[in-house]
Coordinates of C-alpha atoms in Angstrom, one line a residue:
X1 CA -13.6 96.9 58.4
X2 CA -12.4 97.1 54.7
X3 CA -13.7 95.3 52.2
X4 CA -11.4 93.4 50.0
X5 CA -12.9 91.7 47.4
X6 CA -16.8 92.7 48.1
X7 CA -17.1 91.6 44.5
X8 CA -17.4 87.9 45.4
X9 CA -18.2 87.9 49.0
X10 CA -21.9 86.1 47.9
X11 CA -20.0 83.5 45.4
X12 CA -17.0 82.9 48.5
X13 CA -20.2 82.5 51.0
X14 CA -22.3 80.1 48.7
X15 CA -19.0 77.9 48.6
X16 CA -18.5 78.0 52.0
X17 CA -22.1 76.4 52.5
X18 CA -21.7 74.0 49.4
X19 CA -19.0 72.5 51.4
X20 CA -20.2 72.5 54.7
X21 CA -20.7 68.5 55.6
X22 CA -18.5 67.3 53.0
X23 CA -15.2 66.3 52.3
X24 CA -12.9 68.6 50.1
X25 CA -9.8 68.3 47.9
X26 CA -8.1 71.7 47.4
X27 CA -6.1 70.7 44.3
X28 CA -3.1 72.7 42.7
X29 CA -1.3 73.3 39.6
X30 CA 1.7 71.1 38.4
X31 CA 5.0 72.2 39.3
X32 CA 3.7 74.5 42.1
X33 CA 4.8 77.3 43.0
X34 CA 4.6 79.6 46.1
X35 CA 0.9 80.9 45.4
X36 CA 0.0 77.6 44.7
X37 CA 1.3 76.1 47.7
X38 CA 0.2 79.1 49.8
X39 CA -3.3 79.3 48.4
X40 CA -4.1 75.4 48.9
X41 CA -2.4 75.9 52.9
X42 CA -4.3 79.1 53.2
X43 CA -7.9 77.4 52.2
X44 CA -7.5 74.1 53.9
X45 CA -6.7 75.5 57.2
X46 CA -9.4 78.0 56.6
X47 CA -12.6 74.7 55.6
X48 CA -11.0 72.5 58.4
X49 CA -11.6 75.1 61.0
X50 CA -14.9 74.9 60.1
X51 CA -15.2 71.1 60.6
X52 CA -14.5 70.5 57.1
X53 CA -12.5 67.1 55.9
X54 CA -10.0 68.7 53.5
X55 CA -6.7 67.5 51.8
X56 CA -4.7 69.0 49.4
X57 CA -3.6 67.3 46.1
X58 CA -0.9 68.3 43.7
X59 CA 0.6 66.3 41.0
X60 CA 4.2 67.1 41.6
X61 CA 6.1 67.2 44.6
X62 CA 5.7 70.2 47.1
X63 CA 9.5 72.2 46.5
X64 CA 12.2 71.8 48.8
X65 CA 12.0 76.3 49.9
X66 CA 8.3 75.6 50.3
X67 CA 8.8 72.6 52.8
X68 CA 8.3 74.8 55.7
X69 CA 4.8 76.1 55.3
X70 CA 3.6 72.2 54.7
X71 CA 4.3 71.3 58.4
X72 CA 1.5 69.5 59.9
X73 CA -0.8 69.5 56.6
X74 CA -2.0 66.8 54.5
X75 CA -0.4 66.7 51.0
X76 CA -1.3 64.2 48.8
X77 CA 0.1 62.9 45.4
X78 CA 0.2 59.8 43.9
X79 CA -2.3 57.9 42.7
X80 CA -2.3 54.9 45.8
X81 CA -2.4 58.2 48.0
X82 CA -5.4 59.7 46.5
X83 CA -7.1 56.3 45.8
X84 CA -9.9 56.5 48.1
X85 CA -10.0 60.6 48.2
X86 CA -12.1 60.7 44.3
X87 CA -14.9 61.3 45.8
X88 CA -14.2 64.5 47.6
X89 CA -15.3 68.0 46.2
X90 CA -12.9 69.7 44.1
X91 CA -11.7 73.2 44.7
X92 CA -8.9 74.1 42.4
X93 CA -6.8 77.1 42.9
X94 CA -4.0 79.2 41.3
X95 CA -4.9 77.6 37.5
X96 CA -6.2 79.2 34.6
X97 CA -7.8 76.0 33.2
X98 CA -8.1 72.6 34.4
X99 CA -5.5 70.8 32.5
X100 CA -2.8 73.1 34.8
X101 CA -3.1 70.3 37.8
X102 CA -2.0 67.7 34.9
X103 CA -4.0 65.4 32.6
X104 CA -4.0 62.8 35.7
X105 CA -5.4 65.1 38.1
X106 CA -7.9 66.3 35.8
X107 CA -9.2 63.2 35.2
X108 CA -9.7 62.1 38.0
X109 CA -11.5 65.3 39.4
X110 CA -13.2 66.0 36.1
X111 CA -16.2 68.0 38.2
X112 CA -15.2 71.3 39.9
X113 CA -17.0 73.3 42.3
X114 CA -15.1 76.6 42.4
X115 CA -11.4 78.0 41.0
X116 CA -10.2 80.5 42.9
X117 CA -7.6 82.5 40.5
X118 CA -5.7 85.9 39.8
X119 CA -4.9 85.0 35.8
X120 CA -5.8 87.1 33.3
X121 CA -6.7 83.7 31.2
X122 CA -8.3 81.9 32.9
X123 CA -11.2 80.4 31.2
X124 CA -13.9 79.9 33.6
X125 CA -14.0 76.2 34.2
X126 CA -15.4 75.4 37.5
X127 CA -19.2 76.6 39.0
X128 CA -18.0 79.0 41.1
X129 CA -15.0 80.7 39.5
X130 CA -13.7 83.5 41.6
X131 CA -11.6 85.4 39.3
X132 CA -9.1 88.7 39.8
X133 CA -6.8 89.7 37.1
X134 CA -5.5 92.7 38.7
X135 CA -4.7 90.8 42.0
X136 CA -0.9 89.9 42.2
X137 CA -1.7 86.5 43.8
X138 CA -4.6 84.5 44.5
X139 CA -2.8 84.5 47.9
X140 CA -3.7 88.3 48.0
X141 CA -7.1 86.9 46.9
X142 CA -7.5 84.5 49.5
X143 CA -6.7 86.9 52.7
X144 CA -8.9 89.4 51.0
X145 CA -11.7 87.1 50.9
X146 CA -10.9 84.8 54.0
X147 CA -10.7 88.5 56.0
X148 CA -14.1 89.5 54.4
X149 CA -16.2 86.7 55.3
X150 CA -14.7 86.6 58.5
X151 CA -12.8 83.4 58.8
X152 CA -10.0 83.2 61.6
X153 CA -6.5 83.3 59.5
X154 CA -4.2 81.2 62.4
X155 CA -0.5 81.9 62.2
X156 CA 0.2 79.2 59.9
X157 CA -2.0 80.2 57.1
X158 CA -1.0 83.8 57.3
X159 CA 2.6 82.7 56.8
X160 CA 1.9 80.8 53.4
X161 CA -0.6 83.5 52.3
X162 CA 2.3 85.4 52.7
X163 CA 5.0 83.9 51.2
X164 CA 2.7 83.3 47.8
X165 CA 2.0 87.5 47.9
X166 CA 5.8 87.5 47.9
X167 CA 6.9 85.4 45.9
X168 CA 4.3 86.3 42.7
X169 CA 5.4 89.8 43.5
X170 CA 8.8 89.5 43.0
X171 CA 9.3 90.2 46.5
X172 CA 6.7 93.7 46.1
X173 CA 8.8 94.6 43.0
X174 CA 6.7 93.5 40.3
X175 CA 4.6 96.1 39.0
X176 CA 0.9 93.9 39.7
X177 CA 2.0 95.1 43.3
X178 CA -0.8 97.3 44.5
X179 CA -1.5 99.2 47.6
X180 CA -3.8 96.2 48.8
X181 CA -0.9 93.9 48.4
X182 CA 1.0 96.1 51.7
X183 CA -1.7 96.3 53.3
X184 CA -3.2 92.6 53.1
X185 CA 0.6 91.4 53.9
X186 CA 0.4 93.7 56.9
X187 CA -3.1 91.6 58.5
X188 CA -0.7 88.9 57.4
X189 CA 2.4 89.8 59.5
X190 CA 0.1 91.3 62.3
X191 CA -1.8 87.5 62.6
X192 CA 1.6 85.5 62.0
X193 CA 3.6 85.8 59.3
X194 CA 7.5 86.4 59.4
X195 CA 8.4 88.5 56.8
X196 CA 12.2 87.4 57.9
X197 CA 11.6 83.7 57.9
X198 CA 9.7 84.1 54.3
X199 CA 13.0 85.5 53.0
X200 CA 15.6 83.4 54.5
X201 CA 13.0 80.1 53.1
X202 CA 12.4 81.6 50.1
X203 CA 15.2 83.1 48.7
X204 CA 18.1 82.4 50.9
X205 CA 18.5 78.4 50.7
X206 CA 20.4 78.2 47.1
X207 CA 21.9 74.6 46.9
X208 CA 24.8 74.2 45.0
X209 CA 23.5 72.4 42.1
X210 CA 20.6 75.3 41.5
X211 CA 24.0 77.1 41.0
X212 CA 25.4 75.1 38.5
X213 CA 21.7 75.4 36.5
X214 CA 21.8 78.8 37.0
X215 CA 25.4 79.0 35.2
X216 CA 24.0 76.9 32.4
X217 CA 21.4 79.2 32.3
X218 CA 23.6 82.2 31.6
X219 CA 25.7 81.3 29.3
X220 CA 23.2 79.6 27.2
X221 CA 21.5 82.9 26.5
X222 CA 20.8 84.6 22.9
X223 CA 19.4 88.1 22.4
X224 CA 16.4 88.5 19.7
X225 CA 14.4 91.5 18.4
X226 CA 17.0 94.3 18.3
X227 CA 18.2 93.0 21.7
X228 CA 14.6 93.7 23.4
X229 CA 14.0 90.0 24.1
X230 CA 16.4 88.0 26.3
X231 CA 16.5 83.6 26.2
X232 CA 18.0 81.1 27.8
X233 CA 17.7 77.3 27.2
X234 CA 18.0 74.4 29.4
X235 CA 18.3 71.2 27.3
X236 CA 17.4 67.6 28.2
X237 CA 20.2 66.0 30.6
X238 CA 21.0 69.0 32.2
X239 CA 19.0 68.0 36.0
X240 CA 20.8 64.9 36.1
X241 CA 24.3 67.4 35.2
X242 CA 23.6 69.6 37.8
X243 CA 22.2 67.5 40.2
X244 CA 18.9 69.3 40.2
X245 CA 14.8 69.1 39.3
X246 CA 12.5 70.9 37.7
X247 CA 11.4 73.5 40.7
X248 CA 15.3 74.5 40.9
X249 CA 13.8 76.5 37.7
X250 CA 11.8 78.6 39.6
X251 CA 13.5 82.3 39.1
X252 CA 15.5 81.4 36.5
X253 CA 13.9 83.6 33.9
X254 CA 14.0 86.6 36.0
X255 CA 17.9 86.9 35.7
X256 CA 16.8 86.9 32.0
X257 CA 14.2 89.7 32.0
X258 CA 16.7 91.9 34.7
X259 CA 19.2 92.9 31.9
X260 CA 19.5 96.6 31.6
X261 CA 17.6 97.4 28.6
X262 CA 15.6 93.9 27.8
X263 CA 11.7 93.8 27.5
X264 CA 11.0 90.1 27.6
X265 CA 12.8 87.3 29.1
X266 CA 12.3 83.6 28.3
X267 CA 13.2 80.6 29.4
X268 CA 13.0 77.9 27.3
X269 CA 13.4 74.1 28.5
X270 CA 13.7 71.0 26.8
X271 CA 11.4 67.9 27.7
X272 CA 11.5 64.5 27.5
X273 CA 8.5 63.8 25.1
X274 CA 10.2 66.1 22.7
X275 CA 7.9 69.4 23.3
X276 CA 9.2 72.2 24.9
X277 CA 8.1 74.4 28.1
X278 CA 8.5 77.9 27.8
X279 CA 8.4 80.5 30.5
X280 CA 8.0 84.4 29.0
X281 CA 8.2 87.8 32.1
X282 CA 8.2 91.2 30.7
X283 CA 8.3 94.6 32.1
X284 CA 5.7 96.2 30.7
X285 CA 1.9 95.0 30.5
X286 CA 1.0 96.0 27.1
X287 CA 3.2 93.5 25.6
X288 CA 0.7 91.0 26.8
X289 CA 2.3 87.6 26.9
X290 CA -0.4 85.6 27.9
X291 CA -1.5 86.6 24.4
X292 CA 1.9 85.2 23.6
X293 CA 1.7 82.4 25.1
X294 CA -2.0 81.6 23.8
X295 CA -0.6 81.8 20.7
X296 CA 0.9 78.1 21.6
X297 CA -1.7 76.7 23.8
X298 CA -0.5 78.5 27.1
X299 CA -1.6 81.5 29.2
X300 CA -0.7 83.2 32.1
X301 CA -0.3 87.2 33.1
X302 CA 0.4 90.4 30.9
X303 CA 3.9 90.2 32.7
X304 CA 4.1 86.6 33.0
X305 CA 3.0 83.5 31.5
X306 CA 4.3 80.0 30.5
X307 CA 3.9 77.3 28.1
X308 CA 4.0 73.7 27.2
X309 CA 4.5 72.6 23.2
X310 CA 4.8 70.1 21.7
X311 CA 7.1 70.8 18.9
X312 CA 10.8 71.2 19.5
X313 CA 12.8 73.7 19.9
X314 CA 13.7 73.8 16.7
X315 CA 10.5 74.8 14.7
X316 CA 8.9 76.3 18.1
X317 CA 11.9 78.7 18.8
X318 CA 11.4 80.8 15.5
X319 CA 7.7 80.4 15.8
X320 CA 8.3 82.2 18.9
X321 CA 10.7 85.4 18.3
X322 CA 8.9 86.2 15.4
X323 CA 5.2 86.2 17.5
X324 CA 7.5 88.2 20.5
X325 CA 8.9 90.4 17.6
X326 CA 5.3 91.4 16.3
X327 CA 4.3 92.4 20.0
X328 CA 7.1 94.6 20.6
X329 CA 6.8 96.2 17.2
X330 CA 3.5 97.1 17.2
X331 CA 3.7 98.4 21.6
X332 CA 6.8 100.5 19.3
X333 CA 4.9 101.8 16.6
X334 CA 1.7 102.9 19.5
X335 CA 1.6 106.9 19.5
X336 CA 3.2 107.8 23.4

């Protein structure tokens, strides 16, 4: 049998004893995503077939396309929900620090056993932290380690697992696609998964007001840095235009990155406290934008990371094409 991830088989296997007996809360990042909805479905199916009480606990609502891998499972969120649930073990997934489930969440689960997490910044914050940069998903993580220790993946769990490898793959595009991506998302398909039913869920349910975002989206955007960096803005009001929320921005800044001769795409939205949340994708890993986005508290991927500032757009927008300009000058001036 290969051996996926023999790297922390011990630390995955210590865990899995810690939480033998107990009763677990596998907790996920604000505004999740598809790895982070896969990864919390993945290991709670995973504990409970051991006998394990496990929820799972996010801070915002699960999305609307990810609705179909939830079926069945025990998703938590508010505060009256999670009330009598403080006491349960903490095992975070898909963040790169613990302030990425929100400040609520994080204070009320200030003790973490282990973080199980594919960014390149993460900052080591649990007692177990089970940590792959080059993975494209902690998704990819999870059936590597779930397959290693042996752990029965049931049809349902190989279809989330699946649809976070996806999805933070840019459907295999993206270039942290690796070899062991295929070939973990084949164990997937061969145990359950629906590579069909991940597509039309995933990428095939537009609603007509992600439309109108998406137009706003495109016609607000400037080109910076000799026309190397792509943005587009989404100011306060426009959800309530477009009939939308905040996951309809899922993607968005991909249309950015896509143009025809463009390094980095942003996406930069307006909040109500005033800040700003930025989202950054580039093509090419040595421009390294979770250095870019540490620059203003954030973190992320070489290719991909995000943000949250507090200054507005207007002082943090400058701020921000002159740190993306330095990157791409120096990655210009590198001997090939």
């Amino acid at each position: 049998m290969n051996s996926y991830y023999p790297q922390h088989a011990a630390a995955f296997g210590e865990i899995l004893r810690r939480v033998a007996g107990q009763r677990v809360a596998v907790i996920g990042h604000a505004r999740p995503d598809g790895d982070c909805i896969g990864s919390q479905v993945a290991l709670a199916r995973a504990l409970a077939s051991r006998g394990v009480d496990v929820v799972c606990i996010n801070g915002d609502p699960v999305p609307r396309r990810l609705q179909y891998l939830v079926t069945g499972m025990n998703f938590l969120r508010t505060d009256a929900e999670i009330a009598s649930h403080l006491d349960r073990v903490a095992i975070y997934v898909d963040c790169a620090d613990q302030a990425r489930v929100g400040e609520r969440l994080k204070a009320k689960f200030p003790k973490v056993l282990a973080c199980i997490d594919h960014h390149l910044s993460n900052v080591g914050f649990a007692e177990y932290n089970l940590l792959d940069a080059g993975s494209a998903a902690t998704c990819e993580m999870l059936a590597g380690l779930l397959l290693d220790a042996g752990l029965a993946i049931d049809p349902a769990a190989a279809k989330a697992l699946y649809a976070g490898v996806m999805t933070d793959t840019g459907q295999f595009r993206f270039q942290s696609t690796s070899q062991r991506c295929f070939v973990l998302a084949g164990e997937l398909v061969a145990r359950g998964a629906s590579p069909a039913e991940a597509g039309h869920e995933l990428y095939e349910r537009e609603s007509p007001g992600r439309l109108r975002l998406l137009q706003r989206f495109l016609t607000s955007m400037r080109f910076e840095c000799d026309g190397r960096v792509c943005v587009g803005f989404l100011p306060l009001g426009v959800f309530a235009e477009t009939g939308t929320t905040g996951e309809d921005t899922e993607g968005l800044v991909d249309y950015a990155r896509s143009i025809d001769g463009i390094e980095v795409g942003v996406l930069i939205e307006d909040k109500p406290d005033g800040g700003v949340k930025a989202s950054l994708r580039g093509r090419d890993p040595a421009w390294r934008l979770d250095r870019i986005a540490a620059q203003f508290n954030g973190g992320g991927h070489a290719c991909a990371a995000g943000l949250n500032h507090p200054e507005g757009v207007a002082k943090f927008y400058p701020r921000l094409i002159a740190a993306l300009g330095r990157q791409l000058d120096e990655g210009r001036a590198r001997p090939a």
